[in-house]
mmCIF file of C-alpha atoms in Angstrom:
data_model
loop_
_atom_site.group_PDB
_atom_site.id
_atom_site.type_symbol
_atom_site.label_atom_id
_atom_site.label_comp_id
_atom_site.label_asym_id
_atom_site.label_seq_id
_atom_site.Cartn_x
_atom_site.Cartn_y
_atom_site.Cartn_z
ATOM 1 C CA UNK A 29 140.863 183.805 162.365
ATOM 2 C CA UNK A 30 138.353 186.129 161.646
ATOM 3 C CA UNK A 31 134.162 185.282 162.450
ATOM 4 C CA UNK A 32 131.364 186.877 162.937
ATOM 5 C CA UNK A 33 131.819 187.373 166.983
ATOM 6 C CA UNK A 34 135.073 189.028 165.862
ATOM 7 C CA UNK A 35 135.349 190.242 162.372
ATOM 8 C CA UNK A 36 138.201 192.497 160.474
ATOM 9 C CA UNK A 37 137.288 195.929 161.313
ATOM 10 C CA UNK A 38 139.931 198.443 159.561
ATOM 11 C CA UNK A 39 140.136 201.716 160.877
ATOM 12 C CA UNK A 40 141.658 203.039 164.542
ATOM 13 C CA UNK A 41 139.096 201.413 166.635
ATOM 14 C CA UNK A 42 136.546 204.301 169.043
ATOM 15 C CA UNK A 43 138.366 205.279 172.583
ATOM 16 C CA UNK A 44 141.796 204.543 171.222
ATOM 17 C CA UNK A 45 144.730 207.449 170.509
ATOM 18 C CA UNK A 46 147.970 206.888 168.709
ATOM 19 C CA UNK A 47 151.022 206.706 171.154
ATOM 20 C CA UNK A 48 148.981 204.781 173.920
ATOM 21 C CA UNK A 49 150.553 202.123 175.405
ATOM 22 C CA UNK A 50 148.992 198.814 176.253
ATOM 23 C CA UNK A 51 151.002 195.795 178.315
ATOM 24 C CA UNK A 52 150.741 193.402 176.526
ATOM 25 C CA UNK A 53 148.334 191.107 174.393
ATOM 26 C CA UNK A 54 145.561 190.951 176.268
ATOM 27 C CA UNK A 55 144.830 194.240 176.097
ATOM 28 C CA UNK A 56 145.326 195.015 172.903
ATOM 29 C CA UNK A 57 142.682 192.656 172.209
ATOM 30 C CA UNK A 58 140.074 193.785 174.592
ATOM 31 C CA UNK A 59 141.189 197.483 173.350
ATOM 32 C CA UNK A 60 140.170 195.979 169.487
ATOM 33 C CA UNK A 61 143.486 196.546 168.231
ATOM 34 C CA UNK A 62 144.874 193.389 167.622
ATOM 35 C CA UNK A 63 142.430 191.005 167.486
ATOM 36 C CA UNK A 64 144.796 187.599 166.863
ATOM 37 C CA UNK A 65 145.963 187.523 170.907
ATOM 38 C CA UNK A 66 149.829 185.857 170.240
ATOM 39 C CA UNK A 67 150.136 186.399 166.218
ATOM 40 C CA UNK A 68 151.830 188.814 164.532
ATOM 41 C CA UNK A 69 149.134 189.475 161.740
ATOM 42 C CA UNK A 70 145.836 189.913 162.642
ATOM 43 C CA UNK A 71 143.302 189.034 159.227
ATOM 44 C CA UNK A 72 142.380 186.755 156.381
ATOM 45 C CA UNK A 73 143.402 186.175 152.599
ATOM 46 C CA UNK A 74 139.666 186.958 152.168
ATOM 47 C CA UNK A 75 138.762 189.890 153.958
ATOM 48 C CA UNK A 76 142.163 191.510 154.729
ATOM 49 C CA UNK A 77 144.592 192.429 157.441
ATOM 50 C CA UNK A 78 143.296 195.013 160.056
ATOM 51 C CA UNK A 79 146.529 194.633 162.682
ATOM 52 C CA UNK A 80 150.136 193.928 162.710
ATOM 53 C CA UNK A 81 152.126 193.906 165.531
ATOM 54 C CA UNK A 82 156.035 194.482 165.356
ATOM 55 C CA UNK A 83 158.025 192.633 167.944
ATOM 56 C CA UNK A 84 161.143 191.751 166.685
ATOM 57 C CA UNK A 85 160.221 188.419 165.263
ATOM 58 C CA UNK A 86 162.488 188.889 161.838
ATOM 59 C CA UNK A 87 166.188 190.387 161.560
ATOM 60 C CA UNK A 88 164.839 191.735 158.097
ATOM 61 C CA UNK A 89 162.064 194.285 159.198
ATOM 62 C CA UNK A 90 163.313 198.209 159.462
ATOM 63 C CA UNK A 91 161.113 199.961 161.736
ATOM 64 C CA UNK A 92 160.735 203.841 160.898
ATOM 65 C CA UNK A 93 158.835 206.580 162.062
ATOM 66 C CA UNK A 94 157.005 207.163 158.996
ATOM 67 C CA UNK A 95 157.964 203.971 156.925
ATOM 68 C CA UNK A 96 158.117 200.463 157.590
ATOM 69 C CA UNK A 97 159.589 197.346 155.981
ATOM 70 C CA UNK A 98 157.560 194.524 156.941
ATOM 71 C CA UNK A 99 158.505 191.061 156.527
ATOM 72 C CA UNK A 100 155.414 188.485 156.402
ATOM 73 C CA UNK A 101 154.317 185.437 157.890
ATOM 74 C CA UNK A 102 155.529 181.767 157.740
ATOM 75 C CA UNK A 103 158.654 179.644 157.707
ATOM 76 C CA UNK A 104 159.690 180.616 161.186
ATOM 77 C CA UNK A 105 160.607 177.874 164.148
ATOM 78 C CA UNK A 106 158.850 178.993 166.943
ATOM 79 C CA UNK A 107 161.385 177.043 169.216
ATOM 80 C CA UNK A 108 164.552 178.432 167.767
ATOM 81 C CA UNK A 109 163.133 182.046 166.323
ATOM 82 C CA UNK A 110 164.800 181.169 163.101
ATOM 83 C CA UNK A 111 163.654 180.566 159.511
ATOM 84 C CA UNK A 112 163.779 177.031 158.447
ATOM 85 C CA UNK A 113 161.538 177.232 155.275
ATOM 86 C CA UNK A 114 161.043 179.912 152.323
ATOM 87 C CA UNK A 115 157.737 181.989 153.233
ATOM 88 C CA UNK A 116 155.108 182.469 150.156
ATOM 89 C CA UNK A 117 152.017 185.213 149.303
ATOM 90 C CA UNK A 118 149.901 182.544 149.809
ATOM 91 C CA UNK A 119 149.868 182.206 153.513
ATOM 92 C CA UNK A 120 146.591 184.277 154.886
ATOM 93 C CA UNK A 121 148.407 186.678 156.515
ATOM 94 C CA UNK A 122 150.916 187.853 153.618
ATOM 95 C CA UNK A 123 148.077 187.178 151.096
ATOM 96 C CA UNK A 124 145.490 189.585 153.232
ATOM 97 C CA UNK A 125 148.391 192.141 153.166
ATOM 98 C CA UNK A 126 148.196 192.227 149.657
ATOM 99 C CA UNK A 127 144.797 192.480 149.605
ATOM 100 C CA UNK A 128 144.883 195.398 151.490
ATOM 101 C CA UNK A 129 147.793 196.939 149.252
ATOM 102 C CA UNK A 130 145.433 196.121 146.230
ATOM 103 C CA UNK A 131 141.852 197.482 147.822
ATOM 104 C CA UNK A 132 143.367 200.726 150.103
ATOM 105 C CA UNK A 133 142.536 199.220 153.473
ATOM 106 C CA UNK A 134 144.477 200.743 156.234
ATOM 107 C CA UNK A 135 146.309 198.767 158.775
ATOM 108 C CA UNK A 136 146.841 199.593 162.335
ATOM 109 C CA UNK A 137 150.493 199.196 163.426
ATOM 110 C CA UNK A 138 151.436 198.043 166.599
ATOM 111 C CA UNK A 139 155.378 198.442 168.112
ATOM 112 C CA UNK A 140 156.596 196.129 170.617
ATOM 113 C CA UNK A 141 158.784 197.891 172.817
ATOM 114 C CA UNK A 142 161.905 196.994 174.728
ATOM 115 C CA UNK A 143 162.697 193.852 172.513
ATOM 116 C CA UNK A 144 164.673 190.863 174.177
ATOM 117 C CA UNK A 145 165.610 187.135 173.683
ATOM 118 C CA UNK A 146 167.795 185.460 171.112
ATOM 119 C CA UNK A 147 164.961 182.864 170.309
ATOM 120 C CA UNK A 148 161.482 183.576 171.422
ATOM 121 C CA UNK A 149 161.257 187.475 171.698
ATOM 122 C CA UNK A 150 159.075 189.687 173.764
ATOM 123 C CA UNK A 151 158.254 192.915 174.512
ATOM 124 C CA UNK A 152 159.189 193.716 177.709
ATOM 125 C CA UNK A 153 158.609 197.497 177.447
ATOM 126 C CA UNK A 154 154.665 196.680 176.389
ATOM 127 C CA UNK A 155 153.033 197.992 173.167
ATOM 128 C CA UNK A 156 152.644 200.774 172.007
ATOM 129 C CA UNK A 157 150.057 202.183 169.003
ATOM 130 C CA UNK A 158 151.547 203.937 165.988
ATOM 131 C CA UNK A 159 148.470 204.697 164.192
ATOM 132 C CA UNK A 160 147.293 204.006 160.572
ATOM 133 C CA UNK A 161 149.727 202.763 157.760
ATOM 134 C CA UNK A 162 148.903 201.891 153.854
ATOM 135 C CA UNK A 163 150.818 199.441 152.075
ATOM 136 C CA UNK A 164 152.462 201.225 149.273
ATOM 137 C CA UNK A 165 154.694 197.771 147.797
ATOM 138 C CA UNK A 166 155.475 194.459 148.396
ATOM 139 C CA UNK A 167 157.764 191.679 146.687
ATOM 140 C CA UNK A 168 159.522 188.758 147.962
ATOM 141 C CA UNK A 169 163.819 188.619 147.981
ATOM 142 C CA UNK A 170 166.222 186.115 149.938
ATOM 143 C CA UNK A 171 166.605 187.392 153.863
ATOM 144 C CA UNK A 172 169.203 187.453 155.464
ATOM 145 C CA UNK A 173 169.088 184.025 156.964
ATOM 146 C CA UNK A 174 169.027 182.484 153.131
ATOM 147 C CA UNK A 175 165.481 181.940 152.881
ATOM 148 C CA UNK A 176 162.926 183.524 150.246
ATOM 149 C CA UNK A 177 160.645 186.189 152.666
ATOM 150 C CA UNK A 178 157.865 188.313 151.974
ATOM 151 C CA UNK A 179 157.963 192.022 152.263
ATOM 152 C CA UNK A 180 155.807 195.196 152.448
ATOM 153 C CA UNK A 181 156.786 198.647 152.463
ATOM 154 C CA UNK A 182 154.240 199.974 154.985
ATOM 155 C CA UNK A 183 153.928 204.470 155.095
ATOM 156 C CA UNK A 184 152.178 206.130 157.604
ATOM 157 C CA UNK A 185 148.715 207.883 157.231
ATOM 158 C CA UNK A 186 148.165 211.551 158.244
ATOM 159 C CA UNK A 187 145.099 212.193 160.096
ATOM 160 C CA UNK A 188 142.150 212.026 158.141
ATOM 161 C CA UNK A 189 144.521 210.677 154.917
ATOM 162 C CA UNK A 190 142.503 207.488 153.621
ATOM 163 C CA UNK A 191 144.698 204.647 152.059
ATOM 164 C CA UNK A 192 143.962 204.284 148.242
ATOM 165 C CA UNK A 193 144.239 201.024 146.072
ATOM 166 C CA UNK A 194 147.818 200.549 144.270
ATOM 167 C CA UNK A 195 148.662 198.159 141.895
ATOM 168 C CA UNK A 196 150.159 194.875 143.074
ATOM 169 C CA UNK A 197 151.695 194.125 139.724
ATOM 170 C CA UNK A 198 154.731 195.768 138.835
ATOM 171 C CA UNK A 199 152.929 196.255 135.677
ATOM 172 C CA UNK A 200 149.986 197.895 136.758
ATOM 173 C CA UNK A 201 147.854 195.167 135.893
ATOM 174 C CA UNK A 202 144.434 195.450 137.754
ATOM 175 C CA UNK A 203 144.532 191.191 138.536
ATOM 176 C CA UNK A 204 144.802 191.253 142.327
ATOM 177 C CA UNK A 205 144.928 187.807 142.722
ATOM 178 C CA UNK A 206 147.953 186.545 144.489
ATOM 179 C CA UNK A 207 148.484 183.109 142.782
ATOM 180 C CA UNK A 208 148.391 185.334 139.351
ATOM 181 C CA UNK A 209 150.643 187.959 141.176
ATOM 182 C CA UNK A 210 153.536 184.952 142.106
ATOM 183 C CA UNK A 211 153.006 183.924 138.863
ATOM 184 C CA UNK A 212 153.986 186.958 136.875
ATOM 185 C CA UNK A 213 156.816 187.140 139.342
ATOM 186 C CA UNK A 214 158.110 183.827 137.951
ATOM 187 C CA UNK A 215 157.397 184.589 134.339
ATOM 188 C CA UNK A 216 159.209 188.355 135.217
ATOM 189 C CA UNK A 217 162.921 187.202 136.836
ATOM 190 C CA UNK A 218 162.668 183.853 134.072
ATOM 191 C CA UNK A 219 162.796 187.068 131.199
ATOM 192 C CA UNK A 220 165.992 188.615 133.115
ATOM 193 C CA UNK A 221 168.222 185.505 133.263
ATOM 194 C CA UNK A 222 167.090 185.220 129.285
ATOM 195 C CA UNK A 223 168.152 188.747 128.913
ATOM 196 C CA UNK A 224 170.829 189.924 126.617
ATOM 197 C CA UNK A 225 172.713 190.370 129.351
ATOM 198 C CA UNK A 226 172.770 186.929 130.778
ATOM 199 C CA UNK A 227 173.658 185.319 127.064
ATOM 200 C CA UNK A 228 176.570 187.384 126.939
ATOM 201 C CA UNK A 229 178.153 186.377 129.935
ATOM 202 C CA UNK A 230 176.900 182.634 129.539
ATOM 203 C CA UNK A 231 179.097 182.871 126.215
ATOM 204 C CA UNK A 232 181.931 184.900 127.432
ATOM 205 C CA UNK A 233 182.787 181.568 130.131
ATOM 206 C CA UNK A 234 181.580 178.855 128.121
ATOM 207 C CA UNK A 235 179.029 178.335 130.757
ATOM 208 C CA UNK A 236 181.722 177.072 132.847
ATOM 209 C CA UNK A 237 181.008 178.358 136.513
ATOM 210 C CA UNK A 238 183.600 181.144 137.674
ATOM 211 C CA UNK A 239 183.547 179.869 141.540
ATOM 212 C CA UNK A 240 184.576 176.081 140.724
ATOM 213 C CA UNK A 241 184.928 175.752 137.150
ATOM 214 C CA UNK A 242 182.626 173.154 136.873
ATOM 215 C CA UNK A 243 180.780 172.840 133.465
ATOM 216 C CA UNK A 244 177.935 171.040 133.377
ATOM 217 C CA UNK A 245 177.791 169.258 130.333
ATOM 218 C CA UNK A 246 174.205 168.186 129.197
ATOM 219 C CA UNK A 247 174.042 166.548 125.488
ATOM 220 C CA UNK A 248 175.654 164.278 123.414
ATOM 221 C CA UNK A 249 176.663 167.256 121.074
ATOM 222 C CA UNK A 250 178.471 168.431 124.471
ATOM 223 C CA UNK A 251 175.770 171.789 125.207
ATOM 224 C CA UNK A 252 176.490 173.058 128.331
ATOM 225 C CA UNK A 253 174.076 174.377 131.792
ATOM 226 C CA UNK A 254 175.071 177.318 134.087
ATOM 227 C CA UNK A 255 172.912 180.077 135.293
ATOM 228 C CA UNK A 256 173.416 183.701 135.665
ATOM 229 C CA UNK A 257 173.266 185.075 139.273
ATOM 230 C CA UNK A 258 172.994 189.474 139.276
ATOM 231 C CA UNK A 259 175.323 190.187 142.308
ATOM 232 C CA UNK A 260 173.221 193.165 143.471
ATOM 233 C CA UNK A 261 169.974 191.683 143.177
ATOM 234 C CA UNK A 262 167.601 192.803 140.552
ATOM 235 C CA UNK A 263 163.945 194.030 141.323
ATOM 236 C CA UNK A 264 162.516 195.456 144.694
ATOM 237 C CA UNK A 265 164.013 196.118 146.924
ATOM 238 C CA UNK A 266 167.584 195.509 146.278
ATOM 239 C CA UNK A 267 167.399 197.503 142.111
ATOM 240 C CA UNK A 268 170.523 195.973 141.170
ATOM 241 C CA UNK A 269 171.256 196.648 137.154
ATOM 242 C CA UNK A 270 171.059 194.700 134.589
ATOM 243 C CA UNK A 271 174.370 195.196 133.088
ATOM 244 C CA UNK A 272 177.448 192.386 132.803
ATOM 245 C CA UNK A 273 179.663 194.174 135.550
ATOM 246 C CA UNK A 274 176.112 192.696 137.721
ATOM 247 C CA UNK A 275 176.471 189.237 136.498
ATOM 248 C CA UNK A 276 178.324 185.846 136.939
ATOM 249 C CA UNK A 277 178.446 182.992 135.412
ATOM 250 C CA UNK A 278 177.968 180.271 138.205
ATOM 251 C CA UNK A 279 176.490 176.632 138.297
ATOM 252 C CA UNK A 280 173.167 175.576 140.022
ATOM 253 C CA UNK A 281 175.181 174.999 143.266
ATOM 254 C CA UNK A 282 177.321 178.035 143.402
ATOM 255 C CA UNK A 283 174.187 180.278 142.173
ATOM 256 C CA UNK A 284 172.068 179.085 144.923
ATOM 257 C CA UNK A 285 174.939 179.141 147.695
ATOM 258 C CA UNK A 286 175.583 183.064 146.322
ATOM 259 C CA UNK A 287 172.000 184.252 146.388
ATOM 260 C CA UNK A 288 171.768 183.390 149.864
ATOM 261 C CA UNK A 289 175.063 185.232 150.785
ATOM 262 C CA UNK A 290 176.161 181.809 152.019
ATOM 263 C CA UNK A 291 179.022 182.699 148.943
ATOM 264 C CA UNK A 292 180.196 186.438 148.769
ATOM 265 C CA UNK A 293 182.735 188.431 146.714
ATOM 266 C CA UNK A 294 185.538 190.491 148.314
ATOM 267 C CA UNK A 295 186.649 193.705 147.095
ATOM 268 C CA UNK A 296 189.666 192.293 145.271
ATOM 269 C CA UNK A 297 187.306 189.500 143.599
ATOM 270 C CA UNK A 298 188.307 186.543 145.563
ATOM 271 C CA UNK A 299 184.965 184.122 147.194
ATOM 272 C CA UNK A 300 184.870 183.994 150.360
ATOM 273 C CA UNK A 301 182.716 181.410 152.816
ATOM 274 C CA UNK A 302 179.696 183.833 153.825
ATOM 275 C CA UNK A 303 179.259 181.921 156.728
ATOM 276 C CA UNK A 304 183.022 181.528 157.977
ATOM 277 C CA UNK A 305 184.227 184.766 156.256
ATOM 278 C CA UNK A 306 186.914 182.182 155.288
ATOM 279 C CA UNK A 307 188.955 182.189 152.073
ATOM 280 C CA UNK A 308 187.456 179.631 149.120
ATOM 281 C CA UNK A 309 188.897 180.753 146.042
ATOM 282 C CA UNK A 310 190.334 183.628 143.335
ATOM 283 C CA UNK A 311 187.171 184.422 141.187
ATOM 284 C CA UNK A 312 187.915 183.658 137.657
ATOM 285 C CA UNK A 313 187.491 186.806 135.355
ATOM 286 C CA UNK A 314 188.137 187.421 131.928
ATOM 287 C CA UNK A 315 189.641 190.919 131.035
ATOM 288 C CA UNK A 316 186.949 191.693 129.364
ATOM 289 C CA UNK A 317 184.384 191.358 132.296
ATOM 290 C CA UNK A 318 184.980 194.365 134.346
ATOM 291 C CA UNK A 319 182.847 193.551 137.588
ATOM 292 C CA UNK A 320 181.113 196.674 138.970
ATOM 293 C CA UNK A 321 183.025 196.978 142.924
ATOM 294 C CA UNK A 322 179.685 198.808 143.811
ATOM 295 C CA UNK A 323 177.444 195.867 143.369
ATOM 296 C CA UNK A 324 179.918 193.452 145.144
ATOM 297 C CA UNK A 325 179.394 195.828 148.210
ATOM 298 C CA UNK A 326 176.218 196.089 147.991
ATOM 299 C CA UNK A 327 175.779 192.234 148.134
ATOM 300 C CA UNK A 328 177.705 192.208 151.140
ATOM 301 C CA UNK A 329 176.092 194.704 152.978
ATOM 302 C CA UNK A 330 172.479 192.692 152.488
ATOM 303 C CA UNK A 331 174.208 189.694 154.592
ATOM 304 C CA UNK A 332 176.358 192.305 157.187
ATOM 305 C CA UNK A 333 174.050 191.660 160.113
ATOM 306 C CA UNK A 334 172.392 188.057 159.624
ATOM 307 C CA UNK A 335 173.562 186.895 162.903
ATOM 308 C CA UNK A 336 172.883 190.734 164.952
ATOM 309 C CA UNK A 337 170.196 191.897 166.803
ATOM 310 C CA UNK A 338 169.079 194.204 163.888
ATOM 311 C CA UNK A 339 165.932 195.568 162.304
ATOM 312 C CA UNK A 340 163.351 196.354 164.708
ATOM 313 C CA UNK A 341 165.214 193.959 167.367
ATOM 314 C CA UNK A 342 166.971 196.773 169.014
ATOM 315 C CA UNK A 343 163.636 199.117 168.956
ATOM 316 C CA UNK A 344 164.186 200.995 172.655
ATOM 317 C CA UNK A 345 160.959 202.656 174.540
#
């Protein structure tokens, strides 16, 4: 945590060069370039993140040259490496991130190098500096182990480029807040299951789920619940459309099993065990639902290497 002995200080720090390579944690913090000696995030939900250093620690980051897809802090077994628990903005290191996404502060990026280990992972190669990047986005999704993660979409800096505020909202709406930010993101995917789009679909299947044909009666008058899960995910990053070939009619169980990929479609429409890649069932479709074979891939692909050594896992010297 940040004090006064040792405070955020944005910026590449004096006597330090982008490309220079430091073994290991120790000196990066003597260097002033990662101040948090073992953590991945380096800063505060108050005054900002200063450091982050990419090791391999999450199957969901994609490490480029000039742009970076960062997944946060939190929900992570540090015995097994895996996620055991969603991760939320409001842990200090995700919420400093958007802090600096809402105020312009830089962030100095850090690239573990010659990744190993199926649980705890190290660098083995060292560290090396990448110089300045801004965070242009951010939003959370479902990763590829089935729990809710945090992302930033991290671009780098020229020389001399300075980082400049962007919204956090995908409104534009100048509250930087991050409570008010998960908030709005609540109140926003709450308006797309009540969409147009969703009734019809809800209607067309009698709210009766198409995986196991459950319907879940709730009144005397015989009402019925299901939910509407978008097979390519809508929002960022995944811009799925909002159209009915991108929607199913599924109950609570099958919706949640689905959005984690622990359900999938294949290309002829029949559910398959995500997990198992195991046969489950024929999807039931009326003619008149004509399922978009595009989006079906494209919720596939999310879940194609959940159990690899991608993302920034494989990141050579």
């Amino acid at each position: 945590m940040a004090n006064a002995s040792n405070p955020v200080r944005f910026g590449t720090p004096p006597g330090v060069s982008e490309g220079q390579w430091f073994s290991g944690h120790a000196e990066l913090h003597a260097a002033g370039v990662h101040r948090q000696s073992g953590q991945g995030i380096a800063g505060t939900a108050r005054d900002g993140v200063d450091s982050i250093v990419l090791s391999g620690g999450y199957i969901d980051d994609v490490f480029g040259e000039q742009e970076i897809i960062y997944t946060g802090e939190g929900g992570r077994d540090r015995s097994t490496g895996r996620l055991v628990a969603d991760q939320s903005m409001d842990s200090p290191g995700n919420a400093g991130l958007l802090l600096n996404q809402a105020l312009g502060h830089p962030v100095r990026v850090i690239r573990g190098l010659d990744i190993r280990g199926k649980t705890r992972r190290r660098a083995m190669g060292g560290y090396e500096y990448r110089g300045l990047f801004r965070v242009a986005d951010s939003w959370t999704t479902i990763g590829k182990e089935g729990f809710r993660i945090c992302q930033f979409k991290l671009l780098k800096l020229a020389a001399g480029e300075d980082a400049k505020p962007q919204p956090v909202s995908p409104g534009g709406d100048e509250e930087t807040d991050f409570e008010a930010q998960a908030r709005r993101t609540v109140t926003y995917e709450r308006l797309m299951r009540d969409s147009r789009v969703v009734r019809t679909v809800k209607e067309l299947y009698d709210n009766t789920c198409q995986v196991c044909q459950v319907r879940l009666v709730v009144s005397p008058t015989g009402e019925a619940y299901s939910e509407a899960a978008h097979i390519q995910a809508l929002g960022k990053p995944h811009d799925g459309p909002d159209e009915i070939g991108n929607v199913l009619c599924l109950c609570p169980n099958c919706h949640a099993l689905f959005d984690r990929g622990a359900l999938q479609l294949s290309d002829g429409f029949d559910v398959i065990d995500g997990l198992t890649q195991k046969f489950v069932s024929a999807l039931q479709r009326k003619k008149e639902h004509e399922i978009r074979l595009a989006c079906v891939r494209a919720h596939r692909a999310r879940w194609a290497d959940r159990d690899g050594e991608g993302g920034i896992g494989n990141l050579k010297p």
